[in-house]
Amino acid sequence: MIGIEYPIIQGGMAWVANPALASAVSNAGGLGIVACGHAPGEVVKGFIEEMNRLTDKPYGVNIMLLSPFVDEVVDVVCQAGVKVVCTGAGSPGKYMAKFKEAGITVIPVVASVALAKRMEKEGADAIVVEGMEAGGHIGKSTTMALLPQVVDAVSVPVIGAGGIGDGRGMAAALMLGADAVQLGTRFLVSTECTAHDNFKASVLKAKDIDTVITGQITGHPVRVLRNKLTKIYLQAEKEETSKENPDFERLEEIGRGALRRIVVEGDTQMGSMMAGQIAGLISKEQSCSEIIQELMAESHEVIQKELARF
């Protein structure tokens, strides 16, 4: 559908998934995704121009639908000739006609069967199903429980995401009916990723129990690695939960600018270290090409081994 060599997509991680990372994934045969975050249209235009200089392979742009600049970003993407758009934090239905007119393949990220069915009805070409094991903004269902239910509920291709960090996880997702997989945390520690080395080191030394979910009271839960910021945030969240009228602005202020603090400045104490539960499985930094080739070889080996048993 989108012309990639391998069924592997890089997650659209705000501040992390820049052209340097996305182009490396695309050049390695996967689908690199440039994350817009809350960037204005002019900045996104620059991202796209840089991608076109760095790769001639298919790539996508991730659009956060809650961004205050979403309208201008959609216009920029449609005018720039981008072929694939992934969307998060809402429904792209409002922009679907514009995307289709521009010949764009639209792939929303969903966290429930109901939303997956709605996205298909609104014209999505494929769907990313993301379980709560993922880093960053998450839903309430696990990948293993949610993925096969979405596969059964829709007819468009389904991409499994959340808790996938190696070929075994990839094979599992494919066996559950996924047509491809999406990885975020594994690509975060790639050599081409320009995130601060302190962030990468924190992921590489993380154990299976080192992530925590913040923001559940706000309705926008986020999975991150534990640090001083999460301790402060969770205490404030506990205090606000006990109130009749929680002060959400207080929580917003605690987290404001925290993602930039870790990705750009390397502040491991007060930065929001968004990472999935799979961080405990990742122990080495590799190039995007090495990661993709390893995923393909491992998944093939696992599938062949299991076929031989039967």
PDB file of N, CA and C in Angstrom, residues 117-182:
ATOM      1  N   LYS A 117     -13.315   1.065  14.436  1.00  0.00           N
ATOM      2  CA  LYS A 117     -14.447   0.944  13.518  1.00  0.00           C
ATOM      3  C   LYS A 117     -14.879   2.309  13.001  1.00  0.00           C
ATOM      4  N   ARG A 118     -14.832   3.293  13.871  1.00  0.00           N
ATOM      5  CA  ARG A 118     -15.199   4.654  13.461  1.00  0.00           C
ATOM      6  C   ARG A 118     -14.214   5.187  12.433  1.00  0.00           C
ATOM      7  N   MET A 119     -12.924   4.924  12.666  1.00  0.00           N
ATOM      8  CA  MET A 119     -11.895   5.404  11.736  1.00  0.00           C
ATOM      9  C   MET A 119     -12.053   4.761  10.359  1.00  0.00           C
ATOM     10  N   GLU A 120     -12.350   3.467  10.341  1.00  0.00           N
ATOM     11  CA  GLU A 120     -12.564   2.798   9.062  1.00  0.00           C
ATOM     12  C   GLU A 120     -13.764   3.402   8.341  1.00  0.00           C
ATOM     13  N   LYS A 121     -14.819   3.673   9.082  1.00  0.00           N
ATOM     14  CA  LYS A 121     -16.024   4.261   8.492  1.00  0.00           C
ATOM     15  C   LYS A 121     -15.744   5.642   7.922  1.00  0.00           C
ATOM     16  N   GLU A 122     -14.836   6.381   8.567  1.00  0.00           N
ATOM     17  CA  GLU A 122     -14.521   7.743   8.124  1.00  0.00           C
ATOM     18  C   GLU A 122     -13.518   7.773   6.978  1.00  0.00           C
ATOM     19  N   GLY A 123     -12.986   6.585   6.619  1.00  0.00           N
ATOM     20  CA  GLY A 123     -12.119   6.533   5.451  1.00  0.00           C
ATOM     21  C   GLY A 123     -10.660   6.215   5.690  1.00  0.00           C
ATOM     22  N   ALA A 124     -10.294   5.782   6.912  1.00  0.00           N
ATOM     23  CA  ALA A 124      -8.899   5.434   7.181  1.00  0.00           C
ATOM     24  C   ALA A 124      -8.452   4.298   6.269  1.00  0.00           C
ATOM     25  N   ASP A 125      -7.229   4.376   5.775  1.00  0.00           N
ATOM     26  CA  ASP A 125      -6.684   3.352   4.878  1.00  0.00           C
ATOM     27  C   ASP A 125      -6.063   2.191   5.633  1.00  0.00           C
ATOM     28  N   ALA A 126      -5.610   2.442   6.851  1.00  0.00           N
ATOM     29  CA  ALA A 126      -5.047   1.432   7.739  1.00  0.00           C
ATOM     30  C   ALA A 126      -5.156   1.995   9.148  1.00  0.00           C
ATOM     31  N   ILE A 127      -4.907   1.148  10.148  1.00  0.00           N
ATOM     32  CA  ILE A 127      -5.080   1.585  11.532  1.00  0.00           C
ATOM     33  C   ILE A 127      -3.934   1.066  12.391  1.00  0.00           C
ATOM     34  N   VAL A 128      -3.370   1.940  13.220  1.00  0.00           N
ATOM     35  CA  VAL A 128      -2.388   1.520  14.219  1.00  0.00           C
ATOM     36  C   VAL A 128      -3.145   1.235  15.515  1.00  0.00           C
ATOM     37  N   VAL A 129      -3.030   0.015  16.007  1.00  0.00           N
ATOM     38  CA  VAL A 129      -3.666  -0.382  17.268  1.00  0.00           C
ATOM     39  C   VAL A 129      -2.590  -0.366  18.350  1.00  0.00           C
ATOM     40  N   GLU A 130      -2.713   0.534  19.293  1.00  0.00           N
ATOM     41  CA  GLU A 130      -1.669   0.713  20.302  1.00  0.00           C
ATOM     42  C   GLU A 130      -2.155   0.326  21.686  1.00  0.00           C
ATOM     43  N   GLY A 131      -1.495  -0.652  22.282  1.00  0.00           N
ATOM     44  CA  GLY A 131      -1.819  -1.078  23.632  1.00  0.00           C
ATOM     45  C   GLY A 131      -1.168  -0.198  24.683  1.00  0.00           C
ATOM     46  N   MET A 132      -1.598  -0.370  25.921  1.00  0.00           N
ATOM     47  CA  MET A 132      -1.134   0.485  27.017  1.00  0.00           C
ATOM     48  C   MET A 132       0.313   0.217  27.429  1.00  0.00           C
ATOM     49  N   GLU A 133       0.946  -0.800  26.841  1.00  0.00           N
ATOM     50  CA  GLU A 133       2.356  -1.046  27.125  1.00  0.00           C
ATOM     51  C   GLU A 133       3.257   0.020  26.511  1.00  0.00           C
ATOM     52  N   ALA A 134       2.719   0.762  25.570  1.00  0.00           N
ATOM     53  CA  ALA A 134       3.500   1.761  24.829  1.00  0.00           C
ATOM     54  C   ALA A 134       3.942   2.913  25.723  1.00  0.00           C
ATOM     55  N   GLY A 135       4.951   3.650  25.248  1.00  0.00           N
ATOM     56  CA  GLY A 135       5.363   4.862  25.932  1.00  0.00           C
ATOM     57  C   GLY A 135       4.527   6.038  25.445  1.00  0.00           C
ATOM     58  N   GLY A 136       4.525   7.122  26.224  1.00  0.00           N
ATOM     59  CA  GLY A 136       3.746   8.296  25.832  1.00  0.00           C
ATOM     60  C   GLY A 136       2.272   8.134  26.140  1.00  0.00           C
ATOM     61  N   HIS A 137       1.428   8.771  25.342  1.00  0.00           N
ATOM     62  CA  HIS A 137      -0.016   8.747  25.566  1.00  0.00           C
ATOM     63  C   HIS A 137      -0.572   7.356  25.260  1.00  0.00           C
ATOM     64  N   ILE A 138      -1.367   6.819  26.178  1.00  0.00           N
ATOM     65  CA  ILE A 138      -1.834   5.442  26.062  1.00  0.00           C
ATOM     66  C   ILE A 138      -3.328   5.319  26.351  1.00  0.00           C
ATOM     67  N   GLY A 139      -3.878   4.145  25.978  1.00  0.00           N
ATOM     68  CA  GLY A 139      -5.255   3.815  26.301  1.00  0.00           C
ATOM     69  C   GLY A 139      -5.304   2.894  27.507  1.00  0.00           C
ATOM     70  N   LYS A 140      -6.352   2.068  27.575  1.00  0.00           N
ATOM     71  CA  LYS A 140      -6.549   1.232  28.762  1.00  0.00           C
ATOM     72  C   LYS A 140      -6.391  -0.258  28.495  1.00  0.00           C
ATOM     73  N   SER A 141      -6.334  -0.675  27.227  1.00  0.00           N
ATOM     74  CA  SER A 141      -6.257  -2.096  26.895  1.00  0.00           C
ATOM     75  C   SER A 141      -4.832  -2.491  26.513  1.00  0.00           C
ATOM     76  N   THR A 142      -4.493  -3.759  26.763  1.00  0.00           N
ATOM     77  CA  THR A 142      -3.174  -4.250  26.378  1.00  0.00           C
ATOM     78  C   THR A 142      -3.159  -4.613  24.898  1.00  0.00           C
ATOM     79  N   THR A 143      -1.968  -4.633  24.328  1.00  0.00           N
ATOM     80  CA  THR A 143      -1.834  -4.952  22.912  1.00  0.00           C
ATOM     81  C   THR A 143      -2.360  -6.343  22.590  1.00  0.00           C
ATOM     82  N   MET A 144      -2.009  -7.325  23.398  1.00  0.00           N
ATOM     83  CA  MET A 144      -2.409  -8.700  23.112  1.00  0.00           C
ATOM     84  C   MET A 144      -3.927  -8.873  23.164  1.00  0.00           C
ATOM     85  N   ALA A 145      -4.591  -8.153  24.046  1.00  0.00           N
ATOM     86  CA  ALA A 145      -6.046  -8.258  24.136  1.00  0.00           C
ATOM     87  C   ALA A 145      -6.738  -7.442  23.052  1.00  0.00           C
ATOM     88  N   LEU A 146      -6.210  -6.255  22.761  1.00  0.00           N
ATOM     89  CA  LEU A 146      -6.874  -5.337  21.838  1.00  0.00           C
ATOM     90  C   LEU A 146      -6.648  -5.668  20.369  1.00  0.00           C
ATOM     91  N   LEU A 147      -5.421  -6.026  20.023  1.00  0.00           N
ATOM     92  CA  LEU A 147      -5.062  -6.224  18.628  1.00  0.00           C
ATOM     93  C   LEU A 147      -5.956  -7.220  17.887  1.00  0.00           C
ATOM     94  N   PRO A 148      -6.140  -8.451  18.388  1.00  0.00           N
ATOM     95  CA  PRO A 148      -6.987  -9.389  17.639  1.00  0.00           C
ATOM     96  C   PRO A 148      -8.442  -8.957  17.550  1.00  0.00           C
ATOM     97  N   GLN A 149      -8.922  -8.208  18.538  1.00  0.00           N
ATOM     98  CA  GLN A 149     -10.303  -7.731  18.496  1.00  0.00           C
ATOM     99  C   GLN A 149     -10.489  -6.687  17.399  1.00  0.00           C
ATOM    100  N   VAL A 150      -9.496  -5.824  17.228  1.00  0.00           N
ATOM    101  CA  VAL A 150      -9.568  -4.831  16.156  1.00  0.00           C
ATOM    102  C   VAL A 150      -9.429  -5.515  14.800  1.00  0.00           C
ATOM    103  N   VAL A 151      -8.530  -6.494  14.699  1.00  0.00           N
ATOM    104  CA  VAL A 151      -8.357  -7.235  13.449  1.00  0.00           C
ATOM    105  C   VAL A 151      -9.686  -7.853  13.013  1.00  0.00           C
ATOM    106  N   ASP A 152     -10.436  -8.376  13.970  1.00  0.00           N
ATOM    107  CA  ASP A 152     -11.730  -8.995  13.667  1.00  0.00           C
ATOM    108  C   ASP A 152     -12.806  -7.971  13.327  1.00  0.00           C
ATOM    109  N   ALA A 153     -12.614  -6.728  13.782  1.00  0.00           N
ATOM    110  CA  ALA A 153     -13.665  -5.720  13.655  1.00  0.00           C
ATOM    111  C   ALA A 153     -13.578  -4.863  12.397  1.00  0.00           C
ATOM    112  N   VAL A 154     -12.393  -4.819  11.773  1.00  0.00           N
ATOM    113  CA  VAL A 154     -12.222  -3.954  10.595  1.00  0.00           C
ATOM    114  C   VAL A 154     -11.670  -4.757   9.422  1.00  0.00           C
ATOM    115  N   SER A 155     -11.777  -4.175   8.233  1.00  0.00           N
ATOM    116  CA  SER A 155     -11.289  -4.858   7.027  1.00  0.00           C
ATOM    117  C   SER A 155     -10.029  -4.218   6.454  1.00  0.00           C
ATOM    118  N   VAL A 156      -9.640  -3.049   6.975  1.00  0.00           N
ATOM    119  CA  VAL A 156      -8.417  -2.397   6.505  1.00  0.00           C
ATOM    120  C   VAL A 156      -7.203  -3.001   7.209  1.00  0.00           C
ATOM    121  N   PRO A 157      -5.997  -2.815   6.666  1.00  0.00           N
ATOM    122  CA  PRO A 157      -4.796  -3.338   7.325  1.00  0.00           C
ATOM    123  C   PRO A 157      -4.635  -2.782   8.736  1.00  0.00           C
ATOM    124  N   VAL A 158      -4.133  -3.622   9.630  1.00  0.00           N
ATOM    125  CA  VAL A 158      -3.949  -3.246  11.029  1.00  0.00           C
ATOM    126  C   VAL A 158      -2.470  -3.350  11.401  1.00  0.00           C
ATOM    127  N   ILE A 159      -1.982  -2.334  12.102  1.00  0.00           N
ATOM    128  CA  ILE A 159      -0.587  -2.273  12.538  1.00  0.00           C
ATOM    129  C   ILE A 159      -0.552  -2.385  14.055  1.00  0.00           C
ATOM    130  N   GLY A 160       0.169  -3.378  14.572  1.00  0.00           N
ATOM    131  CA  GLY A 160       0.251  -3.581  16.016  1.00  0.00           C
ATOM    132  C   GLY A 160       1.326  -2.720  16.645  1.00  0.00           C
ATOM    133  N   ALA A 161       1.017  -2.121  17.798  1.00  0.00           N
ATOM    134  CA  ALA A 161       1.972  -1.259  18.488  1.00  0.00           C
ATOM    135  C   ALA A 161       1.791  -1.364  19.994  1.00  0.00           C
ATOM    136  N   GLY A 162       2.870  -1.111  20.717  1.00  0.00           N
ATOM    137  CA  GLY A 162       2.824  -1.150  22.172  1.00  0.00           C
ATOM    138  C   GLY A 162       3.408  -2.441  22.718  1.00  0.00           C
ATOM    139  N   GLY A 163       4.585  -2.366  23.331  1.00  0.00           N
ATOM    140  CA  GLY A 163       5.195  -3.552  23.905  1.00  0.00           C
ATOM    141  C   GLY A 163       5.940  -4.418  22.913  1.00  0.00           C
ATOM    142  N   ILE A 164       6.235  -3.880  21.738  1.00  0.00           N
ATOM    143  CA  ILE A 164       6.972  -4.632  20.721  1.00  0.00           C
ATOM    144  C   ILE A 164       8.389  -4.055  20.631  1.00  0.00           C
ATOM    145  N   GLY A 165       9.374  -4.898  20.956  1.00  0.00           N
ATOM    146  CA  GLY A 165      10.746  -4.406  20.962  1.00  0.00           C
ATOM    147  C   GLY A 165      11.738  -5.298  20.282  1.00  0.00           C
ATOM    148  N   ASP A 166      11.299  -6.504  19.898  1.00  0.00           N
ATOM    149  CA  ASP A 166      12.207  -7.415  19.201  1.00  0.00           C
ATOM    150  C   ASP A 166      11.417  -8.297  18.239  1.00  0.00           C
ATOM    151  N   GLY A 167      12.119  -9.245  17.590  1.00  0.00           N
ATOM    152  CA  GLY A 167      11.474 -10.096  16.605  1.00  0.00           C
ATOM    153  C   GLY A 167      10.406 -11.003  17.186  1.00  0.00           C
ATOM    154  N   ARG A 168      10.552 -11.377  18.447  1.00  0.00           N
ATOM    155  CA  ARG A 168       9.522 -12.200  19.086  1.00  0.00           C
ATOM    156  C   ARG A 168       8.212 -11.435  19.213  1.00  0.00           C
ATOM    157  N   GLY A 169       8.324 -10.167  19.615  1.00  0.00           N
ATOM    158  CA  GLY A 169       7.131  -9.340  19.721  1.00  0.00           C
ATOM    159  C   GLY A 169       6.505  -9.085  18.372  1.00  0.00           C
ATOM    160  N   MET A 170       7.353  -8.898  17.371  1.00  0.00           N
ATOM    161  CA  MET A 170       6.859  -8.693  16.011  1.00  0.00           C
ATOM    162  C   MET A 170       6.117  -9.935  15.532  1.00  0.00           C
ATOM    163  N   ALA A 171       6.708 -11.116  15.755  1.00  0.00           N
ATOM    164  CA  ALA A 171       6.066 -12.367  15.350  1.00  0.00           C
ATOM    165  C   ALA A 171       4.731 -12.546  16.056  1.00  0.00           C
ATOM    166  N   ALA A 172       4.678 -12.198  17.333  1.00  0.00           N
ATOM    167  CA  ALA A 172       3.438 -12.325  18.100  1.00  0.00           C
ATOM    168  C   ALA A 172       2.337 -11.444  17.519  1.00  0.00           C
ATOM    169  N   ALA A 173       2.703 -10.198  17.175  1.00  0.00           N
ATOM    170  CA  ALA A 173       1.724  -9.279  16.598  1.00  0.00           C
ATOM    171  C   ALA A 173       1.209  -9.801  15.264  1.00  0.00           C
ATOM    172  N   LEU A 174       2.112 -10.327  14.441  1.00  0.00           N
ATOM    173  CA  LEU A 174       1.704 -10.874  13.148  1.00  0.00           C
ATOM    174  C   LEU A 174       0.793 -12.081  13.340  1.00  0.00           C
ATOM    175  N   MET A 175       1.080 -12.911  14.321  1.00  0.00           N
ATOM    176  CA  MET A 175       0.237 -14.081  14.595  1.00  0.00           C
ATOM    177  C   MET A 175      -1.144 -13.675  15.107  1.00  0.00           C
ATOM    178  N   LEU A 176      -1.225 -12.513  15.722  1.00  0.00           N
ATOM    179  CA  LEU A 176      -2.515 -12.006  16.202  1.00  0.00           C
ATOM    180  C   LEU A 176      -3.305 -11.314  15.102  1.00  0.00           C
ATOM    181  N   GLY A 177      -2.723 -11.258  13.899  1.00  0.00           N
ATOM    182  CA  GLY A 177      -3.452 -10.717  12.758  1.00  0.00           C
ATOM    183  C   GLY A 177      -2.963  -9.402  12.228  1.00  0.00           C
ATOM    184  N   ALA A 178      -1.928  -8.832  12.831  1.00  0.00           N
ATOM    185  CA  ALA A 178      -1.402  -7.552  12.345  1.00  0.00           C
ATOM    186  C   ALA A 178      -0.733  -7.728  10.990  1.00  0.00           C
ATOM    187  N   ASP A 179      -0.800  -6.685  10.174  1.00  0.00           N
ATOM    188  CA  ASP A 179      -0.124  -6.678   8.872  1.00  0.00           C
ATOM    189  C   ASP A 179       1.262  -6.067   8.977  1.00  0.00           C
ATOM    190  N   ALA A 180       1.507  -5.336  10.045  1.00  0.00           N
ATOM    191  CA  ALA A 180       2.794  -4.683  10.271  1.00  0.00           C
ATOM    192  C   ALA A 180       2.888  -4.333  11.748  1.00  0.00           C
ATOM    193  N   VAL A 181       4.049  -3.841  12.162  1.00  0.00           N
ATOM    194  CA  VAL A 181       4.231  -3.428  13.553  1.00  0.00           C
ATOM    195  C   VAL A 181       4.801  -2.017  13.597  1.00  0.00           C
ATOM    196  N   GLN A 182       4.542  -1.355  14.720  1.00  0.00           N
ATOM    197  CA  GLN A 182       5.104  -0.025  14.949  1.00  0.00           C
ATOM    198  C   GLN A 182       5.914  -0.057  16.239  1.00  0.00           C
TER     199      GLN A 182
END
